[in-house]
Structure formats: structure tokens, C-alpha cells
Amino acid sequence: MPQKDLRVELLSSTPNALSLIYAAFRQCYHAGFAADMWPKLLDGEIDRQTQADFVGKVLESGHDSPIEHVSFTFAVEGISRACSHQIVRHRIASYSQQSQRYVTDTMDYIMPPAIAKIPEARERFERFMDEVGSAYGDLKDILVAHGRKTKANEDARFVLPQAAETKVVMTMNCRSLHHFFNLRCCMRAQWEVRRMADLMLDLCKQELPAIFRTGGARCEQLGYCPESPKFACGKYPTRE
């Protein structure tokens, strides 16, 4: 069971994202029809900087529902099942995750940095992963020998640990992504999901800076930590 590294790629995002968000915002405050405005946005009659400035000002007011019209789709590999369980708790999103029932040729794993930097901890962790891989293979063989055949792997997988690597395709709209980054870029978030969220945020900032320029942990927008003093990391003062 070899160790796997994190990789995050942006597969797709809504075309003409900034213009779409601008049109949606303007429809809320404009007597005209967004469809009549649309050609002007696409041909540059209303330039992108004007669109970005308007969107930014409205977002600062707290009106953010129109950014739900734009979504981003990511492919992620090199995360543990422990991490994926945290991700799928975010409800307004779509997920397609690699199945342990059907993908059985290799079982990679994720090693926490705190374990990796201590030689004796790393050695014990790797030894256990080897044991798990051996047990998984043995159980599959035993189950096949007793007639379980192609279904053997769905039972043998019960011995696989939370460290087992998985791959996910996930889609979120911009509003959900901001909420995701508020929580998962925070220093209180678990190291693995925070590292993944940071990479996703970098991609979003490159693709749509007008929307994600201020993305990240909630304290970055507030200028203070919304947690109680007991849970604050110390980067910003608490509300108290």
C-alpha cells in the first residue's frame, strides 16, 4: 500500500462566470431584463472591470445569493477516507467518489505529517499498512474460495482504515465554496482538509478573482476570530 500525494485540479467552471453573476445582481436592482443586457456583457460593451467593481460592491453589502448561479467542479486525489467524510458533510454540493467495491487493484494511503516526521511512528504506521494490505488480500482469497467470487472485495474492504486513499469529483456553487473556505481554511480545521481547501481556493482566485479575492477563513474577512477565546488560534483577536 504506497503513500499517495494530494492533487487538486479544476475540471470545469460555469462559462462567462463574472458576466453571469453581474447580470444576476443587476436583475435585482434593474428595471430592464437581464437577457437584453447579456449581449452587451459578452461583447465587452460593459467591460469586465466595471462588472467586477459592481459585483464587489454588492458583495460587500452582504447580498451574495446571485453567486449561486456559478459553480466549480474539482477533481481531487490523494485524500484519506477520513478527509472525504468531512467534505461530504457540506450539503449543497455534488460528489462522485471512487468506490472501494470496484477499485481493488491498489490500496494507497495517506500518512499524517505528525507521524511521518517521527521515525518510530512512521515505521509502525507503514508496518500496519502492510498488515492491512495483506489481510485485505487474504480475506478476498478466502471469500472467493468459499464462493463469494466477484463480491469478495465488498466484504474484504471492511478491514481498510480511514487512511485509505480515495478520489473525488466535487461540484459546488460559489456561495457554498465561500462557506466551505470559511470553515476549512481555518487553522482549527483538520490539516488534511485545510490543505485541500487552500489549493481549491488558489484555483478559484485564479479563475474568478472578483468573487474569491476575499475568500478564506472567516477571520480574514472579519478582522477578528469568531471563535471563543478557548478555541482561537491567536492569529486575530477574538470578538471579546
PDB file of C-alpha atoms in Angstrom:
ATOM      1  CA  MET A   1       0.000   0.000   0.000  1.00  0.00           C
ATOM      2  CA  PRO A   2       2.051   3.000  -1.224  1.00  0.00           C
ATOM      3  CA  GLN A   3       1.631   6.510   0.134  1.00  0.00           C
ATOM      4  CA  LYS A   4      -0.268   8.963  -2.102  1.00  0.00           C
ATOM      5  CA  ASP A   5       0.223  12.726  -2.511  1.00  0.00           C
ATOM      6  CA  LEU A   6      -2.566  15.310  -2.666  1.00  0.00           C
ATOM      7  CA  ARG A   7      -3.571  16.633  -6.082  1.00  0.00           C
ATOM      8  CA  VAL A   8      -6.393  19.100  -6.806  1.00  0.00           C
ATOM      9  CA  GLU A   9      -7.414  20.078 -10.354  1.00  0.00           C
ATOM     10  CA  LEU A  10     -10.170  22.390 -11.581  1.00  0.00           C
ATOM     11  CA  LEU A  11     -12.096  20.429 -14.219  1.00  0.00           C
ATOM     12  CA  SER A  12     -14.718  22.984 -15.145  1.00  0.00           C
ATOM     13  CA  SER A  13     -16.460  26.199 -14.160  1.00  0.00           C
ATOM     14  CA  THR A  14     -19.552  27.985 -15.414  1.00  0.00           C
ATOM     15  CA  PRO A  15     -18.765  29.827 -18.693  1.00  0.00           C
ATOM     16  CA  ASN A  16     -18.806  33.644 -18.615  1.00  0.00           C
ATOM     17  CA  ALA A  17     -18.972  33.398 -14.835  1.00  0.00           C
ATOM     18  CA  LEU A  18     -18.353  37.052 -13.978  1.00  0.00           C
ATOM     19  CA  SER A  19     -20.858  38.295 -16.551  1.00  0.00           C
ATOM     20  CA  LEU A  20     -23.469  35.817 -15.360  1.00  0.00           C
ATOM     21  CA  ILE A  21     -23.083  36.962 -11.759  1.00  0.00           C
ATOM     22  CA  TYR A  22     -23.156  40.612 -12.841  1.00  0.00           C
ATOM     23  CA  ALA A  23     -26.362  40.038 -14.822  1.00  0.00           C
ATOM     24  CA  ALA A  24     -27.977  38.247 -11.880  1.00  0.00           C
ATOM     25  CA  PHE A  25     -27.045  41.061  -9.484  1.00  0.00           C
ATOM     26  CA  ARG A  26     -28.223  43.748 -11.885  1.00  0.00           C
ATOM     27  CA  GLN A  27     -31.555  41.990 -12.379  1.00  0.00           C
ATOM     28  CA  CYS A  28     -32.207  42.518  -8.667  1.00  0.00           C
ATOM     29  CA  TYR A  29     -31.762  46.290  -8.959  1.00  0.00           C
ATOM     30  CA  HIS A  30     -32.533  46.996 -12.636  1.00  0.00           C
ATOM     31  CA  ALA A  31     -35.916  47.649 -14.244  1.00  0.00           C
ATOM     32  CA  GLY A  32     -34.823  46.033 -17.507  1.00  0.00           C
ATOM     33  CA  PHE A  33     -34.471  42.390 -18.473  1.00  0.00           C
ATOM     34  CA  ALA A  34     -31.176  40.538 -17.889  1.00  0.00           C
ATOM     35  CA  ALA A  35     -31.436  38.790 -21.264  1.00  0.00           C
ATOM     36  CA  ASP A  36     -31.368  42.143 -23.057  1.00  0.00           C
ATOM     37  CA  MET A  37     -28.222  43.088 -21.138  1.00  0.00           C
ATOM     38  CA  TRP A  38     -26.466  39.778 -21.843  1.00  0.00           C
ATOM     39  CA  PRO A  39     -25.123  40.501 -25.367  1.00  0.00           C
ATOM     40  CA  LYS A  40     -23.581  43.759 -24.119  1.00  0.00           C
ATOM     41  CA  LEU A  41     -21.740  41.838 -21.415  1.00  0.00           C
ATOM     42  CA  LEU A  42     -20.387  39.251 -23.813  1.00  0.00           C
ATOM     43  CA  ASP A  43     -19.220  41.694 -26.492  1.00  0.00           C
ATOM     44  CA  GLY A  44     -17.448  43.912 -23.960  1.00  0.00           C
ATOM     45  CA  GLU A  45     -19.749  46.917 -24.173  1.00  0.00           C
ATOM     46  CA  ILE A  46     -19.808  46.697 -20.381  1.00  0.00           C
ATOM     47  CA  ASP A  47     -16.163  45.929 -19.614  1.00  0.00           C
ATOM     48  CA  ARG A  48     -15.049  43.287 -17.146  1.00  0.00           C
ATOM     49  CA  GLN A  49     -13.585  45.781 -14.685  1.00  0.00           C
ATOM     50  CA  THR A  50     -16.930  47.576 -14.463  1.00  0.00           C
ATOM     51  CA  GLN A  51     -18.617  44.226 -13.886  1.00  0.00           C
ATOM     52  CA  ALA A  52     -16.072  43.217 -11.237  1.00  0.00           C
ATOM     53  CA  ASP A  53     -16.331  46.547  -9.393  1.00  0.00           C
ATOM     54  CA  PHE A  54     -20.124  46.381  -9.277  1.00  0.00           C
ATOM     55  CA  VAL A  55     -20.152  42.766  -8.107  1.00  0.00           C
ATOM     56  CA  GLY A  56     -17.565  43.527  -5.436  1.00  0.00           C
ATOM     57  CA  LYS A  57     -19.548  46.431  -4.017  1.00  0.00           C
ATOM     58  CA  VAL A  58     -22.765  44.430  -3.822  1.00  0.00           C
ATOM     59  CA  LEU A  59     -20.984  41.509  -2.170  1.00  0.00           C
ATOM     60  CA  GLU A  60     -19.602  43.869   0.469  1.00  0.00           C
ATOM     61  CA  SER A  61     -23.175  44.769   1.363  1.00  0.00           C
ATOM     62  CA  GLY A  62     -23.873  41.136   2.283  1.00  0.00           C
ATOM     63  CA  HIS A  63     -26.044  40.329  -0.740  1.00  0.00           C
ATOM     64  CA  ASP A  64     -24.496  37.119  -2.059  1.00  0.00           C
ATOM     65  CA  SER A  65     -27.270  34.778  -3.261  1.00  0.00           C
ATOM     66  CA  PRO A  66     -26.715  35.566  -7.007  1.00  0.00           C
ATOM     67  CA  ILE A  67     -23.259  33.979  -6.922  1.00  0.00           C
ATOM     68  CA  GLU A  68     -25.040  30.622  -6.583  1.00  0.00           C
ATOM     69  CA  HIS A  69     -25.572  30.738 -10.361  1.00  0.00           C
ATOM     70  CA  VAL A  70     -21.891  29.882 -10.912  1.00  0.00           C
ATOM     71  CA  SER A  71     -20.304  26.570  -9.948  1.00  0.00           C
ATOM     72  CA  PHE A  72     -16.869  24.955  -9.969  1.00  0.00           C
ATOM     73  CA  THR A  73     -16.033  21.276 -10.449  1.00  0.00           C
ATOM     74  CA  PHE A  74     -12.832  19.854  -8.955  1.00  0.00           C
ATOM     75  CA  ALA A  75     -11.066  16.510  -9.200  1.00  0.00           C
ATOM     76  CA  VAL A  76      -9.235  15.565  -6.022  1.00  0.00           C
ATOM     77  CA  GLU A  77      -6.932  12.629  -5.365  1.00  0.00           C
ATOM     78  CA  GLY A  78      -4.592  11.782  -2.536  1.00  0.00           C
ATOM     79  CA  ILE A  79      -7.032  12.356   0.318  1.00  0.00           C
ATOM     80  CA  SER A  80      -7.949   9.868   3.011  1.00  0.00           C
ATOM     81  CA  ARG A  81     -11.384   8.444   3.654  1.00  0.00           C
ATOM     82  CA  ALA A  82     -11.232  10.411   6.922  1.00  0.00           C
ATOM     83  CA  CYS A  83     -10.927  13.602   4.886  1.00  0.00           C
ATOM     84  CA  SER A  84     -13.663  12.682   2.417  1.00  0.00           C
ATOM     85  CA  HIS A  85     -16.071  12.070   5.321  1.00  0.00           C
ATOM     86  CA  GLN A  86     -15.530  15.700   6.352  1.00  0.00           C
ATOM     87  CA  ILE A  87     -16.022  17.023   2.819  1.00  0.00           C
ATOM     88  CA  VAL A  88     -19.352  15.305   2.176  1.00  0.00           C
ATOM     89  CA  ARG A  89     -20.829  16.942   5.266  1.00  0.00           C
ATOM     90  CA  HIS A  90     -21.151  20.055   3.097  1.00  0.00           C
ATOM     91  CA  ARG A  91     -24.684  19.590   1.846  1.00  0.00           C
ATOM     92  CA  ILE A  92     -25.100  21.952  -1.129  1.00  0.00           C
ATOM     93  CA  ALA A  93     -22.687  20.132  -3.401  1.00  0.00           C
ATOM     94  CA  SER A  94     -22.433  17.125  -5.690  1.00  0.00           C
ATOM     95  CA  TYR A  95     -19.919  14.314  -5.151  1.00  0.00           C
ATOM     96  CA  SER A  96     -18.723  11.321  -7.163  1.00  0.00           C
ATOM     97  CA  GLN A  97     -16.335   9.201  -5.104  1.00  0.00           C
ATOM     98  CA  GLN A  98     -14.188   6.252  -6.071  1.00  0.00           C
ATOM     99  CA  SER A  99     -15.789   3.031  -4.871  1.00  0.00           C
ATOM    100  CA  GLN A 100     -13.877   0.538  -2.741  1.00  0.00           C
ATOM    101  CA  ARG A 101     -16.200  -2.164  -4.054  1.00  0.00           C
ATOM    102  CA  TYR A 102     -14.913  -1.912  -7.619  1.00  0.00           C
ATOM    103  CA  VAL A 103     -11.419  -0.388  -7.450  1.00  0.00           C
ATOM    104  CA  THR A 104      -9.347  -3.136  -5.889  1.00  0.00           C
ATOM    105  CA  ASP A 105      -6.050  -3.263  -7.790  1.00  0.00           C
ATOM    106  CA  THR A 106      -4.229  -0.968  -5.332  1.00  0.00           C
ATOM    107  CA  MET A 107      -4.880   0.495  -1.901  1.00  0.00           C
ATOM    108  CA  ASP A 108      -2.798   3.637  -1.426  1.00  0.00           C
ATOM    109  CA  TYR A 109      -2.810   5.544   1.843  1.00  0.00           C
ATOM    110  CA  ILE A 110      -2.300   8.966   3.408  1.00  0.00           C
ATOM    111  CA  MET A 111       0.201   9.434   6.219  1.00  0.00           C
ATOM    112  CA  PRO A 112      -0.277  12.354   8.667  1.00  0.00           C
ATOM    113  CA  PRO A 113       2.787  14.659   8.730  1.00  0.00           C
ATOM    114  CA  ALA A 114       2.980  14.351  12.521  1.00  0.00           C
ATOM    115  CA  ILE A 115       3.526  10.613  12.102  1.00  0.00           C
ATOM    116  CA  ALA A 116       5.834  10.933   9.098  1.00  0.00           C
ATOM    117  CA  LYS A 117       8.368  13.106  10.950  1.00  0.00           C
ATOM    118  CA  ILE A 118       8.846  10.650  13.850  1.00  0.00           C
ATOM    119  CA  PRO A 119      10.855   7.637  12.634  1.00  0.00           C
ATOM    120  CA  GLU A 120       9.385   5.104  15.064  1.00  0.00           C
ATOM    121  CA  ALA A 121       5.827   6.332  14.427  1.00  0.00           C
ATOM    122  CA  ARG A 122       6.368   6.224  10.674  1.00  0.00           C
ATOM    123  CA  GLU A 123       7.783   2.696  10.856  1.00  0.00           C
ATOM    124  CA  ARG A 124       4.829   1.450  12.925  1.00  0.00           C
ATOM    125  CA  PHE A 125       2.325   3.166  10.624  1.00  0.00           C
ATOM    126  CA  GLU A 126       3.883   1.660   7.489  1.00  0.00           C
ATOM    127  CA  ARG A 127       4.049  -1.760   9.123  1.00  0.00           C
ATOM    128  CA  PHE A 128       0.348  -1.576   9.948  1.00  0.00           C
ATOM    129  CA  MET A 129      -0.498  -0.539   6.367  1.00  0.00           C
ATOM    130  CA  ASP A 130       1.410  -3.565   5.109  1.00  0.00           C
ATOM    131  CA  GLU A 131      -0.545  -5.743   7.540  1.00  0.00           C
ATOM    132  CA  VAL A 132      -3.841  -4.275   6.344  1.00  0.00           C
ATOM    133  CA  GLY A 133      -2.914  -4.846   2.707  1.00  0.00           C
ATOM    134  CA  SER A 134      -2.018  -8.441   3.454  1.00  0.00           C
ATOM    135  CA  ALA A 135      -5.229  -9.018   5.455  1.00  0.00           C
ATOM    136  CA  TYR A 136      -7.324  -7.497   2.679  1.00  0.00           C
ATOM    137  CA  GLY A 137      -5.742  -9.776   0.085  1.00  0.00           C
ATOM    138  CA  ASP A 138      -6.062 -12.850   2.285  1.00  0.00           C
ATOM    139  CA  LEU A 139      -9.718 -12.191   3.031  1.00  0.00           C
ATOM    140  CA  LYS A 140     -10.528 -11.730  -0.649  1.00  0.00           C
ATOM    141  CA  ASP A 141      -8.851 -15.042  -1.490  1.00  0.00           C
ATOM    142  CA  ILE A 142     -10.652 -16.863   1.326  1.00  0.00           C
ATOM    143  CA  LEU A 143     -14.028 -15.408   0.339  1.00  0.00           C
ATOM    144  CA  VAL A 144     -13.513 -16.309  -3.327  1.00  0.00           C
ATOM    145  CA  ALA A 145     -12.586 -19.844  -2.300  1.00  0.00           C
ATOM    146  CA  HIS A 146     -15.875 -20.054  -0.398  1.00  0.00           C
ATOM    147  CA  GLY A 147     -17.992 -18.924  -3.340  1.00  0.00           C
ATOM    148  CA  ARG A 148     -18.179 -15.150  -2.798  1.00  0.00           C
ATOM    149  CA  LYS A 149     -16.415 -14.605  -6.150  1.00  0.00           C
ATOM    150  CA  THR A 150     -16.758 -11.047  -7.523  1.00  0.00           C
ATOM    151  CA  LYS A 151     -18.436  -9.884  -4.292  1.00  0.00           C
ATOM    152  CA  ALA A 152     -15.421 -10.794  -2.159  1.00  0.00           C
ATOM    153  CA  ASN A 153     -13.894  -7.310  -2.271  1.00  0.00           C
ATOM    154  CA  GLU A 154     -17.028  -5.627  -0.901  1.00  0.00           C
ATOM    155  CA  ASP A 155     -16.669  -7.660   2.300  1.00  0.00           C
ATOM    156  CA  ALA A 156     -12.866  -7.660   2.480  1.00  0.00           C
ATOM    157  CA  ARG A 157     -12.833  -3.841   2.354  1.00  0.00           C
ATOM    158  CA  PHE A 158     -14.186  -3.704   5.922  1.00  0.00           C
ATOM    159  CA  VAL A 159     -10.617  -4.027   7.202  1.00  0.00           C
ATOM    160  CA  LEU A 160      -9.433  -0.948   5.283  1.00  0.00           C
ATOM    161  CA  PRO A 161      -8.505   2.020   7.531  1.00  0.00           C
ATOM    162  CA  GLN A 162      -9.511   5.675   7.369  1.00  0.00           C
ATOM    163  CA  ALA A 163      -6.021   6.321   5.990  1.00  0.00           C
ATOM    164  CA  ALA A 164      -7.006   4.568   2.735  1.00  0.00           C
ATOM    165  CA  GLU A 165      -6.661   6.961  -0.199  1.00  0.00           C
ATOM    166  CA  THR A 166      -9.696   7.991  -2.216  1.00  0.00           C
ATOM    167  CA  LYS A 167     -10.505  10.136  -5.247  1.00  0.00           C
ATOM    168  CA  VAL A 168     -13.461  12.505  -5.583  1.00  0.00           C
ATOM    169  CA  VAL A 169     -15.061  14.738  -8.193  1.00  0.00           C
ATOM    170  CA  MET A 170     -16.954  17.526  -6.445  1.00  0.00           C
ATOM    171  CA  THR A 171     -19.057  20.459  -7.632  1.00  0.00           C
ATOM    172  CA  MET A 172     -20.050  23.478  -5.536  1.00  0.00           C
ATOM    173  CA  ASN A 173     -21.579  26.827  -6.371  1.00  0.00           C
ATOM    174  CA  CYS A 174     -19.669  29.967  -5.382  1.00  0.00           C
ATOM    175  CA  ARG A 175     -21.739  30.663  -2.295  1.00  0.00           C
ATOM    176  CA  SER A 176     -21.194  27.121  -1.000  1.00  0.00           C
ATOM    177  CA  LEU A 177     -17.499  27.406  -1.787  1.00  0.00           C
ATOM    178  CA  HIS A 178     -17.205  30.582   0.278  1.00  0.00           C
ATOM    179  CA  HIS A 179     -18.835  28.784   3.197  1.00  0.00           C
ATOM    180  CA  PHE A 180     -16.537  25.793   2.662  1.00  0.00           C
ATOM    181  CA  PHE A 181     -13.457  28.046   2.678  1.00  0.00           C
ATOM    182  CA  ASN A 182     -14.694  29.950   5.761  1.00  0.00           C
ATOM    183  CA  LEU A 183     -14.674  26.695   7.711  1.00  0.00           C
ATOM    184  CA  ARG A 184     -11.978  24.579   6.117  1.00  0.00           C
ATOM    185  CA  CYS A 185      -9.258  27.206   5.596  1.00  0.00           C
ATOM    186  CA  CYS A 186      -9.456  27.980   9.315  1.00  0.00           C
ATOM    187  CA  MET A 187      -6.473  26.902  11.412  1.00  0.00           C
ATOM    188  CA  ARG A 188      -8.887  24.881  13.563  1.00  0.00           C
ATOM    189  CA  ALA A 189      -9.766  22.689  10.590  1.00  0.00           C
ATOM    190  CA  GLN A 190      -8.044  19.305  10.334  1.00  0.00           C
ATOM    191  CA  TRP A 191      -4.701  19.633   8.490  1.00  0.00           C
ATOM    192  CA  GLU A 192      -5.663  17.473   5.506  1.00  0.00           C
ATOM    193  CA  VAL A 193      -8.955  19.122   4.603  1.00  0.00           C
ATOM    194  CA  ARG A 194      -7.378  22.550   5.207  1.00  0.00           C
ATOM    195  CA  ARG A 195      -4.566  21.788   2.769  1.00  0.00           C
ATOM    196  CA  MET A 196      -7.089  20.679   0.172  1.00  0.00           C
ATOM    197  CA  ALA A 197      -9.267  23.770   0.751  1.00  0.00           C
ATOM    198  CA  ASP A 198      -6.238  26.061   0.367  1.00  0.00           C
ATOM    199  CA  LEU A 199      -5.425  24.524  -3.028  1.00  0.00           C
ATOM    200  CA  MET A 200      -9.048  24.822  -4.146  1.00  0.00           C
ATOM    201  CA  LEU A 201      -9.132  28.462  -3.067  1.00  0.00           C
ATOM    202  CA  ASP A 202      -5.982  29.236  -5.056  1.00  0.00           C
ATOM    203  CA  LEU A 203      -7.632  27.807  -8.177  1.00  0.00           C
ATOM    204  CA  CYS A 204     -10.828  29.793  -7.549  1.00  0.00           C
ATOM    205  CA  LYS A 205      -8.875  33.030  -7.110  1.00  0.00           C
ATOM    206  CA  GLN A 206      -7.122  32.457 -10.431  1.00  0.00           C
ATOM    207  CA  GLU A 207     -10.369  31.665 -12.227  1.00  0.00           C
ATOM    208  CA  LEU A 208     -12.708  34.250 -10.676  1.00  0.00           C
ATOM    209  CA  PRO A 209     -10.794  36.804  -8.575  1.00  0.00           C
ATOM    210  CA  ALA A 210     -13.733  39.226  -8.314  1.00  0.00           C
ATOM    211  CA  ILE A 211     -15.618  36.654  -6.248  1.00  0.00           C
ATOM    212  CA  PHE A 212     -12.834  34.862  -4.376  1.00  0.00           C
ATOM    213  CA  ARG A 213     -10.365  37.675  -3.709  1.00  0.00           C
ATOM    214  CA  THR A 214     -11.559  37.771  -0.093  1.00  0.00           C
ATOM    215  CA  GLY A 215     -12.107  34.014   0.211  1.00  0.00           C
ATOM    216  CA  GLY A 216     -10.627  32.005   3.041  1.00  0.00           C
ATOM    217  CA  ALA A 217     -11.037  31.584   6.775  1.00  0.00           C
ATOM    218  CA  ARG A 218     -13.815  33.703   8.257  1.00  0.00           C
ATOM    219  CA  CYS A 219     -11.370  35.716  10.353  1.00  0.00           C
ATOM    220  CA  GLU A 220      -9.742  37.048   7.174  1.00  0.00           C
ATOM    221  CA  GLN A 221     -12.949  38.890   6.242  1.00  0.00           C
ATOM    222  CA  LEU A 222     -13.958  39.897   9.757  1.00  0.00           C
ATOM    223  CA  GLY A 223     -10.583  41.045  11.034  1.00  0.00           C
ATOM    224  CA  TYR A 224     -11.202  39.103  14.248  1.00  0.00           C
ATOM    225  CA  CYS A 225     -11.697  35.480  15.255  1.00  0.00           C
ATOM    226  CA  PRO A 226     -15.384  34.487  15.577  1.00  0.00           C
ATOM    227  CA  GLU A 227     -14.443  31.608  17.898  1.00  0.00           C
ATOM    228  CA  SER A 228     -14.435  31.833  21.664  1.00  0.00           C
ATOM    229  CA  PRO A 229     -11.034  32.538  23.284  1.00  0.00           C
ATOM    230  CA  LYS A 230     -10.834  28.846  24.192  1.00  0.00           C
ATOM    231  CA  PHE A 231     -10.708  27.814  20.519  1.00  0.00           C
ATOM    232  CA  ALA A 232      -8.954  30.806  18.889  1.00  0.00           C
ATOM    233  CA  CYS A 233      -5.612  30.126  17.197  1.00  0.00           C
ATOM    234  CA  GLY A 234      -4.205  33.562  18.093  1.00  0.00           C
ATOM    235  CA  LYS A 235      -3.822  34.919  14.546  1.00  0.00           C
ATOM    236  CA  TYR A 236      -6.565  37.507  15.177  1.00  0.00           C
ATOM    237  CA  PRO A 237      -8.092  38.873  18.383  1.00  0.00           C
ATOM    238  CA  THR A 238     -11.433  37.343  19.343  1.00  0.00           C
ATOM    239  CA  ARG A 239     -14.709  39.233  19.379  1.00  0.00           C
ATOM    240  CA  GLU A 240     -14.434  39.520  23.163  1.00  0.00           C
TER     241      GLU A 240
END
